[in-house]
Each structure stands twice: as structure tokens, then as C-alpha cells.
Amino acid sequence: MKPEARFALALLLMIGVFVITGVLFPTAPPEPPPADEVGGPGAPPVATDERVDPPVELPGEVPDLSVSPTTVTPAGGELGLDETERIVTVETPLYRIEFSNYGAAVRSVRLPGYESFTREGWVELVPDGSEILTGQWQYQSSGNPADLTRYPHTVTPADEIRIGEGGGARTLTFRYDQPGEATFFSEIRYTFTADSYIIEVEGELPAVERPALFVGMGAGLAVNELKVEDDLGRMAVSGNPVDGGIESLSLGRIREPEAISGPLRWAAVKSKFFVEVILPASRPGGAEVLSGIWADPANLADRAAVRVGVPVSAAGTYSYRTYLGPIERDRLLAVGDDLEEVNPYGPGFLRALMRPLVVGVLWVVEALHEGLSLGYGWVLIVIGVLMRVVLWPLNRKSMRSQVKMMAIQPLAMDIRERYKSDPQRMQQETMKLYKEHQVNPLAGCVPLLIPMPVFFALFFVFQNTIALRGVPFMWLPDLSAPDPLYILPLFFGLTMFLTMKLTQTAAPNPQMKMMMYVMPVMLTVMFLWWGLPSGLLLYYSATNVATIPQQILITNERKKLQAANPVKHPA
């Protein structure tokens, strides 16, 4: 293999780590929402009047149950006129949720364990003026569903619920009965525990034919990260079909009604670090799957109104679970059904390979953090150094192979010149040359390929793990956010230049000399433009620093090997 070819392959591998990953998995930089839209003061509720009717084969209009609930308004008129809305609060060590008595809709979900970087206090999952876990009851033929948020439910217990550490499960019940002799009613029960983000939901509606319930998941989660465009760019709806494979739709790219067909094991709406999930019931007799997901374009940029179909029995009962919390891999693994893949590490064709590597990387991160009481910043530095130590034998072997190849290059060039009109003879003589000198032309490349999956795994782990969110280190306020002072991207470029300079010293090459100046500048500009998390750049920089003494050793050893094996010229 020619030196130019080896250089091209090495360059391709380098770009594969630092560039191709960003090109394959770009974060669309949407414009931040205006102050009067989602997440801003005075934000209007997300529009629900423009929903697209579900497919014909799904349940439709509500029949005449003495008085059709689709034509009945709550006593006293519409919401907010004569019937006062009540907000009921449920608080546990993990979350604080506010419910409206109108349809038992969730108006706010705050997580005490996580600080919001776009507002004061805790992380908020529900955008201002929006609501989630709304219900639309529908059956028989297509048509307008009965929107349960139109009806004021009584609440039991009437006061707020507080569950302390070690407290038992508590249930909050919402009940609506149509006034007069009508038979329409709605009952919704939420059951909470102190140590889990999962909430059990059960309900009951009139017993009718072909019933269904569509649970509203809102129009994306509230923005909580400093880099607003990054958080908005990660907004997506995902589902896990029973027949396999995770399907995902970016909310910012939904321009017309979209669907993820069921049956599904779960449905989720996520941001970069947080997620809202609907799962089938875990109790016997509950539905084992979800019917599907429907996402309709919203009037706001980078948003889409999402609904999930929850089966209802012929008796009118239904049940499901919801997870409202952080994307913590261990918690999602405990739920099962590949819920941890809601925030996948890498593209689909690489996930089978990446999964064990990701598990290993996360185990090492937590082992260093918990076992040695190291801060996450130092953990990233230690892992960067360890990677170079572990890969040292491969780098050394690759270097020795390259020296042998350089020593026989004049002979190989002579063979190509002599037999250029006879490709078969050229190949035979070249292989004979390799055999005589005990040279493997791939030995210098294969060692570089082996660690590539690990580098990919590290890239995705350090960019996506919530463990780094909000963690300061030295001048860095947040390892999951870009370096505000731009020190790390510049330091990375400098250390990369030094390593390439050392390589050029040992093996002068005109192409390498040019790239020694181009590559560090190009990658530094790209990193500044992409705004990579400072934790990821901290790891890359530590790897470069650990490479410098190794490169010095390799340079000295290469000079000795070249002196012991001088370049041979053909007779």
C-alpha cells in the first residue's frame, strides 16, 4: 500500500471520528421560539381544534347516550366562565405535577432533581400554556371525539397529595357525571409512588361498541437547555412497534399529518435529556399494546401535536402507564421493552454493535465516578488517557508495519514499473516481495480500524448522557453544553497540530505537511460551529495530550528502525 493510500485511509478514519458523525447525525438548527409562543410568557395554549380526524377504521362519533356528550357543554358554559377550574398538586421526591380538574389534564411537571437553564428553578416538562395526558373518547365511525377536557371532574382527595421518602402508593381520582338523566360519565385514576417516575393510569367510560381513547402528549416538551436550538432540534416522537425496530419522527420536520402504526410497546415524546412516555398497563387485564401514534403539524415552529391510541375494553375500562422524567438509561432499562432506545446511541445499522460498547463505557464512567469519587470532568480526562494507554500496543504495531513497508517501497515501485503491462505477474511478484520481507500490507491499517467502534460509542455517550448535564468543571459551567470561552476547541486544535508535527518529523511527507496545518484548523472551526458539548471536547483534548508522549516514543523508535533497516533500492 502506497504511503499516499495509507495517509488517505488514516485521514478517512480521523474524519470518521470527528466529522462524519456530525454529518450523519446533524442537529437541525431551528430558530428559537418567540417569547409569545411555546415556552414564553403569555404563551397561548397549543391549538387542539385543528386536529386531523383519525382513520376511518378507528372509532368515531359518540352515540346518543340520552344526551350526546359531543353536544353537551359543562354546567355553566365553557371552561373558565361559570365553572371555576381547580388545580390539584401531587408532589413526590422525584416530581411535582399539577392537574386540572377539567379532564384530569396535566398542566405542569417539574423535576426537583434537575435545574432548568432557561427559567428559574426546576426543569419543567410541559411548555407554558400547554397540557398533556388529555383524553379524547371516540368509537364506531369517524367523527369528532368527545374531548374530556371540556368537562369539570370532581377530585378525590380534594387537597394536594404529598408522598415522602419511603411513602406508600397514593391514588388521585377524577370523576364526571353528566347532569340530569344522561348516562355519560368519565372516571380517571392516577396512582403515584415515591421512588418511580412511572404513574399508573386507569379509567372508565360508558360501555359502548368499538371504543377507543386518544391520549394527548402535547406538542413537544418545554425547552430547558442553554443551547435552545439544540434542545429543539432533538424534539422527536418515537414508537416501538411490536414487530421490531424503533421508529422516530423529528417534530421540527412534520409538515403534514404523520403516523407510526401500531401495535406499539410504547410511545414517547422527547427532548435532549427528558421524555414523556405512554406504555401499556402492567396490571392483569390491561391492554398489552398501544394502537398507534398520530402527529399533526402545529402552528408553532418545531412543534407537532401528538396523540396515542389507548385501547378501551367493551366494558368501557382502560389503563396505561406514563413515564415523565429524565432519560436515565438504568431507569429506562428497568422498564423494559427497549425503552432505553428512546435516545439511541448511533444510527440503526450500528446499534447492535454499539449497544455493548455503550454499556461498557457507561459502566466505566460510573465506576470511576462512584468507586474513586472522581468528578465527571476528571472521569473524562482519565478515560481519554486510558484509551491511549490501551491502544498503545496497536499504535506501536501499526508504526512498525509502516516502517517495513517504507523500507521495501523502492522494490515495490520497481516491480510495478517492470510489469506494468502484465498485471497478473505484477501481483505475483508483489506478493512474493511481501513474503520474502515478512510484510503484511494491511498490518498498518487494521490496528487503526479496531478502535473505531469504541470511538463512535464514546462520541455518542459523552454527547447524550444526562449524567454530564449541569456538571461544572474548572471554567466550564456545564459539561453537556459548549465551552462558553472557546478554550477547549482551540486547545484541541493546538494539541492535534503538535501530534501531527511529531509525525511529520519522523516521516517527512509533502501531503502530510500540508494537512498538518489544514486539519487542526478545519476541525477547530467545525467544533466551534457545531457547538459540541464541552465534555466531549474535554475527552478529545485529553486523548490528544496523552498521544504526544506516545508519539515522541514512536518517532524515536521509528528513527532507530529506519537506521537498522535502510531503504533498499533495486539493483
XYZ file of C-alpha atoms in Angstrom:
571
model
C 0.000 0.000 0.000
C 1.407 3.348 -1.071
C 2.201 5.939 1.596
C -0.390 8.205 -0.052
C -3.005 5.475 0.279
C -2.116 4.869 3.916
C -2.355 8.581 4.541
C -5.734 8.753 2.810
C -7.037 5.861 4.900
C -5.730 7.375 8.126
C -7.305 10.691 7.164
C -10.593 8.950 6.402
C -10.563 7.290 9.804
C -9.844 10.584 11.521
C -12.668 12.273 9.687
C -14.872 9.314 10.558
C -14.429 10.104 14.239
C -14.635 13.854 14.169
C -16.570 14.804 11.044
C -18.749 12.064 9.569
C -20.575 11.547 12.875
C -21.668 15.169 12.767
C -22.636 14.966 9.097
C -24.627 11.746 9.502
C -26.412 12.909 12.619
C -26.789 16.668 12.302
C -28.831 18.703 14.709
C -31.113 20.916 12.688
C -30.625 24.458 13.997
C -34.208 25.758 14.228
C -34.956 29.286 15.258
C -35.779 29.738 18.966
C -39.496 30.222 19.609
C -40.730 33.797 20.012
C -41.499 34.970 23.513
C -45.236 34.767 22.863
C -45.079 31.150 21.706
C -44.223 27.921 23.454
C -42.073 28.480 26.479
C -42.578 32.264 26.567
C -44.582 34.453 28.889
C -48.202 34.771 27.938
C -47.995 31.754 25.642
C -51.365 30.618 24.288
C -52.450 27.019 24.687
C -51.351 24.665 21.935
C -54.151 24.516 19.396
C -56.228 21.371 19.561
C -59.138 22.435 17.333
C -57.291 21.689 14.102
C -56.656 18.024 14.751
C -56.967 15.672 11.815
C -59.667 13.052 12.235
C -58.312 9.569 12.936
C -58.547 6.965 10.173
C -61.997 5.641 9.312
C -61.255 2.210 10.710
C -60.761 3.718 14.163
C -63.681 4.564 16.468
C -65.631 7.675 15.589
C -68.501 9.760 16.908
C -70.101 9.345 20.310
C -73.598 7.861 20.041
C -76.728 9.156 21.692
C -76.484 8.162 25.354
C -79.656 10.009 26.339
C -77.701 13.192 25.677
C -74.655 13.026 23.375
C -71.538 14.222 25.210
C -70.278 15.798 21.974
C -73.095 18.359 22.177
C -73.149 18.926 25.923
C -71.267 21.807 27.497
C -70.139 21.673 31.126
C -72.542 23.124 33.614
C -72.428 26.886 33.390
C -70.775 27.014 29.938
C -67.230 26.697 28.640
C -64.084 26.414 30.741
C -63.281 29.466 32.771
C -66.744 31.083 32.758
C -69.088 29.845 35.491
C -67.297 26.611 36.434
C -64.005 27.564 38.073
C -61.027 25.467 37.153
C -59.208 23.797 40.037
C -55.537 22.881 40.045
C -54.552 19.881 42.169
C -50.890 19.229 43.019
C -49.115 15.909 43.559
C -45.602 16.042 44.982
C -43.082 13.232 45.482
C -39.288 13.283 45.897
C -38.972 12.907 42.108
C -41.581 15.266 40.655
C -44.244 17.899 41.262
C -47.282 17.578 38.972
C -50.214 19.970 38.587
C -53.543 18.590 37.319
C -56.556 20.498 36.057
C -59.929 19.165 37.177
C -61.076 19.605 33.566
C -60.424 16.175 32.104
C -57.619 15.450 34.603
C -55.160 17.049 32.173
C -51.585 17.693 33.343
C -50.614 21.369 33.277
C -47.128 21.137 34.784
C -44.459 18.527 35.530
C -41.415 19.751 37.444
C -38.399 17.632 38.368
C -36.646 18.701 41.602
C -33.512 16.721 40.754
C -32.730 18.828 37.671
C -32.226 22.556 37.255
C -33.677 24.341 34.246
C -31.266 26.606 32.364
C -33.988 28.611 30.623
C -36.143 29.512 33.634
C -35.751 29.794 37.376
C -35.998 26.625 39.408
C -36.551 23.042 38.366
C -36.837 21.500 34.931
C -40.358 21.850 33.502
C -41.595 19.260 31.010
C -44.837 20.940 29.885
C -44.498 24.115 27.769
C -46.242 27.202 29.143
C -49.907 27.314 28.179
C -49.923 23.675 27.104
C -51.172 20.438 28.683
C -50.537 16.709 28.374
C -52.366 13.455 29.160
C -55.560 14.886 27.739
C -58.259 12.447 26.628
C -60.468 12.163 23.539
C -63.107 9.419 23.619
C -64.241 8.011 20.313
C -65.839 4.923 18.788
C -67.831 3.327 15.936
C -67.479 5.686 12.936
C -65.116 8.561 12.227
C -66.100 11.965 13.503
C -65.432 14.476 16.256
C -64.436 12.811 19.531
C -65.643 13.775 22.961
C -62.903 15.945 24.443
C -62.734 15.061 28.140
C -61.013 18.362 28.942
C -64.391 20.104 28.373
C -65.894 18.510 31.460
C -65.178 19.564 35.075
C -64.397 16.485 37.172
C -64.654 16.277 40.935
C -61.352 15.397 42.605
C -60.709 12.930 45.450
C -58.870 13.709 47.640
C -59.709 17.358 47.139
C -56.441 18.586 48.667
C -52.957 18.072 47.302
C -51.090 14.773 47.674
C -47.607 14.643 49.183
C -45.581 11.428 49.282
C -42.327 11.469 51.230
C -39.338 9.134 51.038
C -40.497 5.582 51.671
C -44.171 6.561 51.485
C -46.748 4.179 50.089
C -48.673 4.498 46.840
C -51.429 7.133 46.650
C -54.276 7.490 44.143
C -55.864 10.684 42.813
C -59.377 10.176 41.362
C -61.232 12.424 38.903
C -64.961 11.825 38.271
C -67.502 13.460 35.988
C -71.220 12.529 35.769
C -73.438 14.124 33.146
C -76.161 16.190 34.880
C -79.728 15.026 34.568
C -80.668 11.589 33.312
C -77.824 11.238 30.809
C -75.639 8.163 31.091
C -72.328 9.717 30.086
C -69.614 9.698 32.753
C -65.818 9.720 32.998
C -63.558 8.476 35.793
C -59.763 8.773 35.724
C -57.447 7.454 38.447
C -53.728 8.251 38.776
C -51.581 6.180 41.168
C -48.221 7.568 42.311
C -45.227 6.117 44.162
C -42.320 7.838 45.868
C -39.427 6.139 44.087
C -40.508 5.946 40.438
C -41.235 8.311 37.565
C -43.871 5.846 36.339
C -47.505 6.722 37.059
C -50.297 4.158 36.708
C -53.437 5.469 34.971
C -56.825 3.753 34.991
C -60.158 4.989 33.748
C -63.727 4.144 32.960
C -66.151 5.417 30.322
C -69.602 4.220 29.206
C -69.747 0.670 27.811
C -70.229 1.010 24.060
C -69.170 -0.779 20.885
C -65.705 -0.271 19.381
C -64.445 2.302 21.908
C -61.015 3.954 21.859
C -59.210 6.657 23.754
C -56.677 9.055 22.268
C -54.266 10.406 24.878
C -52.722 13.763 24.001
C -48.974 14.035 24.560
C -48.791 17.748 23.824
C -46.634 19.356 21.154
C -43.163 18.547 22.436
C -41.513 19.157 25.780
C -40.535 22.505 27.239
C -37.033 23.792 26.460
C -34.679 23.573 29.454
C -31.183 23.745 27.936
C -28.940 26.770 27.431
C -28.476 25.875 23.765
C -32.136 26.296 22.829
C -31.730 25.309 19.181
C -30.021 22.063 20.222
C -32.864 21.109 22.570
C -35.497 21.991 19.971
C -33.589 20.077 17.314
C -33.746 16.920 19.461
C -37.537 17.107 19.900
C -38.987 13.932 18.439
C -41.808 11.428 18.738
C -40.802 7.758 18.861
C -42.564 4.415 18.969
C -41.556 0.789 19.411
C -43.644 -1.405 17.083
C -44.256 -4.962 18.221
C -42.740 -6.322 15.010
C -39.395 -4.730 15.891
C -37.371 -1.596 15.335
C -37.633 1.883 16.833
C -39.396 4.450 14.624
C -38.833 8.138 15.198
C -40.127 11.402 13.709
C -38.479 14.768 14.289
C -41.160 17.227 15.427
C -39.474 20.055 13.538
C -39.841 18.209 10.230
C -43.525 17.282 10.436
C -45.248 19.318 7.713
C -48.307 17.104 7.234
C -50.110 14.505 9.362
C -47.777 11.599 10.168
C -48.365 8.279 11.921
C -46.425 5.432 13.487
C -48.582 2.367 13.019
C -49.340 0.052 15.893
C -49.433 -2.149 17.726
C -46.749 -0.446 19.832
C -44.934 -1.384 23.020
C -44.554 2.296 23.914
C -44.873 5.820 22.533
C -42.684 8.752 23.548
C -42.115 12.461 23.024
C -38.590 13.503 23.943
C -36.148 16.378 24.093
C -32.369 16.043 24.512
C -32.427 14.811 28.119
C -36.089 14.324 29.109
C -39.002 12.244 27.909
C -42.752 11.690 28.197
C -43.714 8.059 27.581
C -47.026 6.214 27.290
C -46.818 2.461 27.974
C -49.415 -0.306 28.143
C -50.720 -1.243 31.579
C -48.663 -3.576 33.745
C -51.672 -4.926 35.626
C -53.513 -8.103 34.537
C -56.431 -7.380 32.256
C -54.990 -4.153 30.884
C -54.127 -3.548 27.248
C -50.800 -5.087 26.262
C -50.108 -2.727 23.356
C -50.918 0.768 22.106
C -52.909 1.350 18.917
C -50.587 3.839 17.223
C -49.242 7.389 17.203
C -50.621 10.367 15.258
C -48.650 13.598 14.860
C -50.300 16.652 13.315
C -48.464 19.876 12.335
C -48.800 22.621 14.921
C -48.932 26.362 14.312
C -45.608 26.760 16.103
C -42.160 26.122 14.652
C -40.522 22.808 15.583
C -43.693 21.503 17.205
C -46.329 18.907 16.345
C -49.460 17.809 18.232
C -49.048 14.142 19.210
C -51.768 11.645 20.186
C -51.527 7.995 21.183
C -54.279 5.418 20.805
C -55.038 3.543 24.046
C -57.417 0.555 23.686
C -60.655 0.621 25.691
C -62.464 -2.585 26.616
C -66.082 -3.263 25.666
C -66.922 -2.614 29.325
C -65.509 0.910 28.974
C -62.392 0.408 31.105
C -58.867 1.340 30.092
C -55.439 1.553 31.720
C -51.925 2.588 30.782
C -48.698 3.828 32.350
C -46.808 7.048 31.798
C -43.150 7.875 32.454
C -42.481 11.589 32.969
C -38.817 12.185 33.724
C -35.182 12.119 32.670
C -33.606 9.887 30.048
C -31.635 7.849 32.575
C -30.526 4.611 30.955
C -30.780 2.484 34.122
C -34.344 3.624 34.828
C -35.430 3.061 31.241
C -33.771 -0.362 31.167
C -35.740 -1.308 34.280
C -38.989 -0.519 32.442
C -38.091 -2.959 29.653
C -39.239 -3.260 26.030
C -36.078 -1.455 24.812
C -37.280 1.839 26.266
C -33.615 2.896 26.647
C -33.556 3.135 22.825
C -35.799 6.202 23.021
C -32.497 8.128 22.910
C -30.483 5.844 20.614
C -26.697 5.766 20.534
C -25.843 5.844 16.852
C -27.753 5.017 13.662
C -29.831 1.881 13.295
C -27.253 -0.134 11.356
C -24.654 0.423 14.110
C -26.812 -0.022 17.220
C -26.307 -3.766 17.571
C -22.551 -3.188 17.652
C -22.744 -0.034 19.735
C -25.019 -1.379 22.470
C -22.447 -3.496 24.369
C -19.809 -0.796 23.899
C -22.146 1.875 25.259
C -22.939 -0.305 28.270
C -19.218 -0.794 28.870
C -18.428 2.918 28.560
C -21.225 3.898 30.925
C -20.067 1.261 33.403
C -16.513 2.643 33.331
C -17.801 6.204 33.741
C -19.882 5.327 36.794
C -17.172 3.048 38.242
C -14.652 5.893 38.147
C -17.187 8.417 39.412
C -18.621 6.333 42.244
C -15.723 3.989 43.039
C -12.927 6.577 43.016
C -15.113 9.595 43.877
C -13.886 11.430 40.800
C -15.834 14.334 39.362
C -17.166 13.747 35.864
C -14.641 16.184 34.376
C -11.752 14.154 35.760
C -13.519 10.958 34.675
C -13.487 12.160 31.057
C -9.794 13.038 31.308
C -8.917 9.666 32.842
C -10.870 7.793 30.154
C -9.105 9.806 27.443
C -5.697 8.883 28.858
C -6.716 5.237 29.399
C -7.829 4.956 25.794
C -4.369 5.973 24.574
C -2.683 3.577 27.014
C -4.897 0.674 25.905
C -4.349 1.467 22.229
C -0.579 1.919 22.595
C 0.289 -1.671 21.515
C -1.878 -1.284 18.395
C -0.321 2.076 17.511
C 3.168 0.694 18.005
C 2.435 -2.339 15.856
C 0.999 -0.138 13.137
C 4.076 2.091 13.206
C 6.478 -0.872 12.873
C 4.498 -2.213 9.950
C 4.636 1.176 8.250
C 8.424 1.302 8.672
C 8.752 -2.110 6.996
C 6.502 -1.007 4.161
C 8.550 2.156 3.656
C 11.745 0.088 3.518
C 10.538 -2.026 0.591
C 8.705 0.700 -1.302
C 11.546 1.214 -3.822
C 11.479 -2.518 -4.625
C 7.693 -2.481 -4.947
C 7.878 0.544 -7.262
C 10.445 -1.259 -9.419
C 8.129 -4.291 -9.736
C 5.202 -2.090 -10.768
C 7.372 -0.392 -13.383
C 8.777 -3.640 -14.824
C 5.438 -5.461 -15.038
C 3.049 -2.601 -15.711
C 1.863 -4.368 -18.876
C 1.269 -7.648 -17.037
C -0.995 -7.037 -14.005
C -1.113 -10.709 -13.043
C 2.683 -11.036 -12.964
C 2.906 -7.727 -11.099
C 0.595 -9.052 -8.379
C 2.535 -12.318 -8.108
C 5.893 -10.553 -7.779
C 4.499 -8.062 -5.269
C 3.106 -10.824 -3.055
C 6.442 -12.630 -3.335
C 8.206 -9.464 -2.199
C 5.902 -9.141 0.812
C 6.508 -12.775 1.728
C 10.299 -12.501 1.444
C 10.421 -9.473 3.695
C 7.636 -10.723 6.042
C 5.489 -7.683 5.443
C 1.697 -7.597 5.786
C 0.349 -4.649 3.751
C -2.777 -4.469 5.945
C -0.941 -4.605 9.266
C -0.556 -0.845 9.376
C -4.276 -0.218 8.729
C -6.116 -2.895 10.706
C -4.912 -1.643 14.127
C -6.434 1.723 13.259
C -9.795 0.136 12.390
C -10.166 -1.899 15.595
C -10.781 1.040 17.991
C -13.224 2.843 15.658
C -16.426 1.379 17.201
C -15.150 2.436 20.624
C -14.561 5.979 19.403
C -18.101 6.094 17.973
C -19.537 4.804 21.265
C -17.607 7.409 23.242
C -18.819 10.136 20.877
C -22.492 9.322 21.420
C -22.198 8.596 25.150
C -20.400 11.814 26.050
C -22.718 13.853 23.844
C -26.009 12.398 25.113
C -25.605 11.179 28.691
C -27.651 13.113 31.223
C -25.006 12.419 33.888
C -22.956 15.312 32.459
C -25.879 17.748 32.355
C -25.270 20.792 34.536
C -21.971 19.421 35.875
C -19.323 22.184 36.171
C -15.586 21.609 35.747
C -12.920 24.275 36.123
C -14.099 27.200 33.934
C -16.797 25.072 32.280
C -20.286 25.691 33.758
C -21.864 22.636 32.103
C -20.103 19.614 30.571
C -23.140 18.934 28.364
C -23.008 22.450 26.853
C -20.402 24.129 24.609
C -17.376 25.844 26.161
C -18.501 29.476 26.614
C -14.896 30.731 26.401
C -13.955 28.583 23.364
C -10.809 27.409 25.141
C -11.310 23.681 24.546
C -11.828 23.824 20.756
C -8.682 25.955 20.396
C -6.717 23.710 22.766
C -7.833 20.651 20.814
C -6.619 22.197 17.552
C -3.244 23.045 19.126
C -2.673 19.553 20.540
C -3.699 17.978 17.226
C -1.159 20.164 15.427
C 1.575 19.032 17.835
C 0.835 15.327 17.303
C 0.851 15.761 13.519
C 4.058 17.800 13.751
C 5.763 14.950 15.588
C 4.552 12.506 12.947
C 5.916 14.746 10.197
C 9.284 14.935 11.960
C 9.668 11.160 11.926
C 8.383 10.570 8.388
C 8.502 13.708 6.208
C 5.719 13.726 3.647
C 4.602 16.677 1.487
C 0.921 15.762 1.735
C 1.181 15.247 5.481
C 2.919 18.579 5.865
C 0.036 20.364 4.174
C -2.576 18.527 6.256
C -0.616 19.292 9.418
C -1.802 22.875 9.019
C -5.183 22.274 7.380
C -6.680 19.538 9.578
C -6.326 21.208 13.012
C -7.745 24.471 11.672
C -10.599 22.745 9.852
C -11.630 20.627 12.839
C -11.339 23.559 15.252
C -13.636 25.660 13.053
C -16.093 22.759 12.755
C -16.168 22.186 16.504
C -16.770 25.874 17.109
C -19.536 25.886 14.509
C -21.231 22.714 15.770
C -21.002 23.786 19.405
C -20.069 20.309 20.620
C -20.550 19.609 24.342
C -17.515 20.640 26.356
C -17.391 17.184 27.971
C -16.828 15.577 24.579
C -14.100 18.083 23.690
C -12.517 17.576 27.104
C -12.226 13.871 26.327
C -10.791 14.513 22.837
C -8.279 17.021 24.211
C -7.154 14.630 26.956
C -6.676 11.953 24.295
C -4.509 14.298 22.229
C -2.375 15.277 25.217
C -1.832 11.601 26.102
C -0.889 10.957 22.466
C 2.012 13.439 22.490
C 4.468 11.412 24.680
C 3.477 8.259 22.795
C 4.183 9.983 19.504
C 7.593 11.052 20.775
C 8.396 7.416 21.652
C 7.112 6.248 18.275
C 9.185 8.921 16.493
C 12.391 7.859 18.252
C 11.719 4.175 17.672
C 10.903 4.791 14.023
C 14.244 6.532 13.520
C 16.054 3.565 15.070
C 14.168 1.065 12.929
C 14.840 3.095 9.805
C 18.538 3.206 10.654
C 18.583 -0.563 11.242
C 16.569 -1.231 8.064
C 17.763 1.296 5.493
C 15.704 1.796 2.377
C 16.714 -0.725 -0.278
C 16.944 0.280 -3.888
C 16.582 -2.137 -6.791
C 19.750 -3.329 -8.444
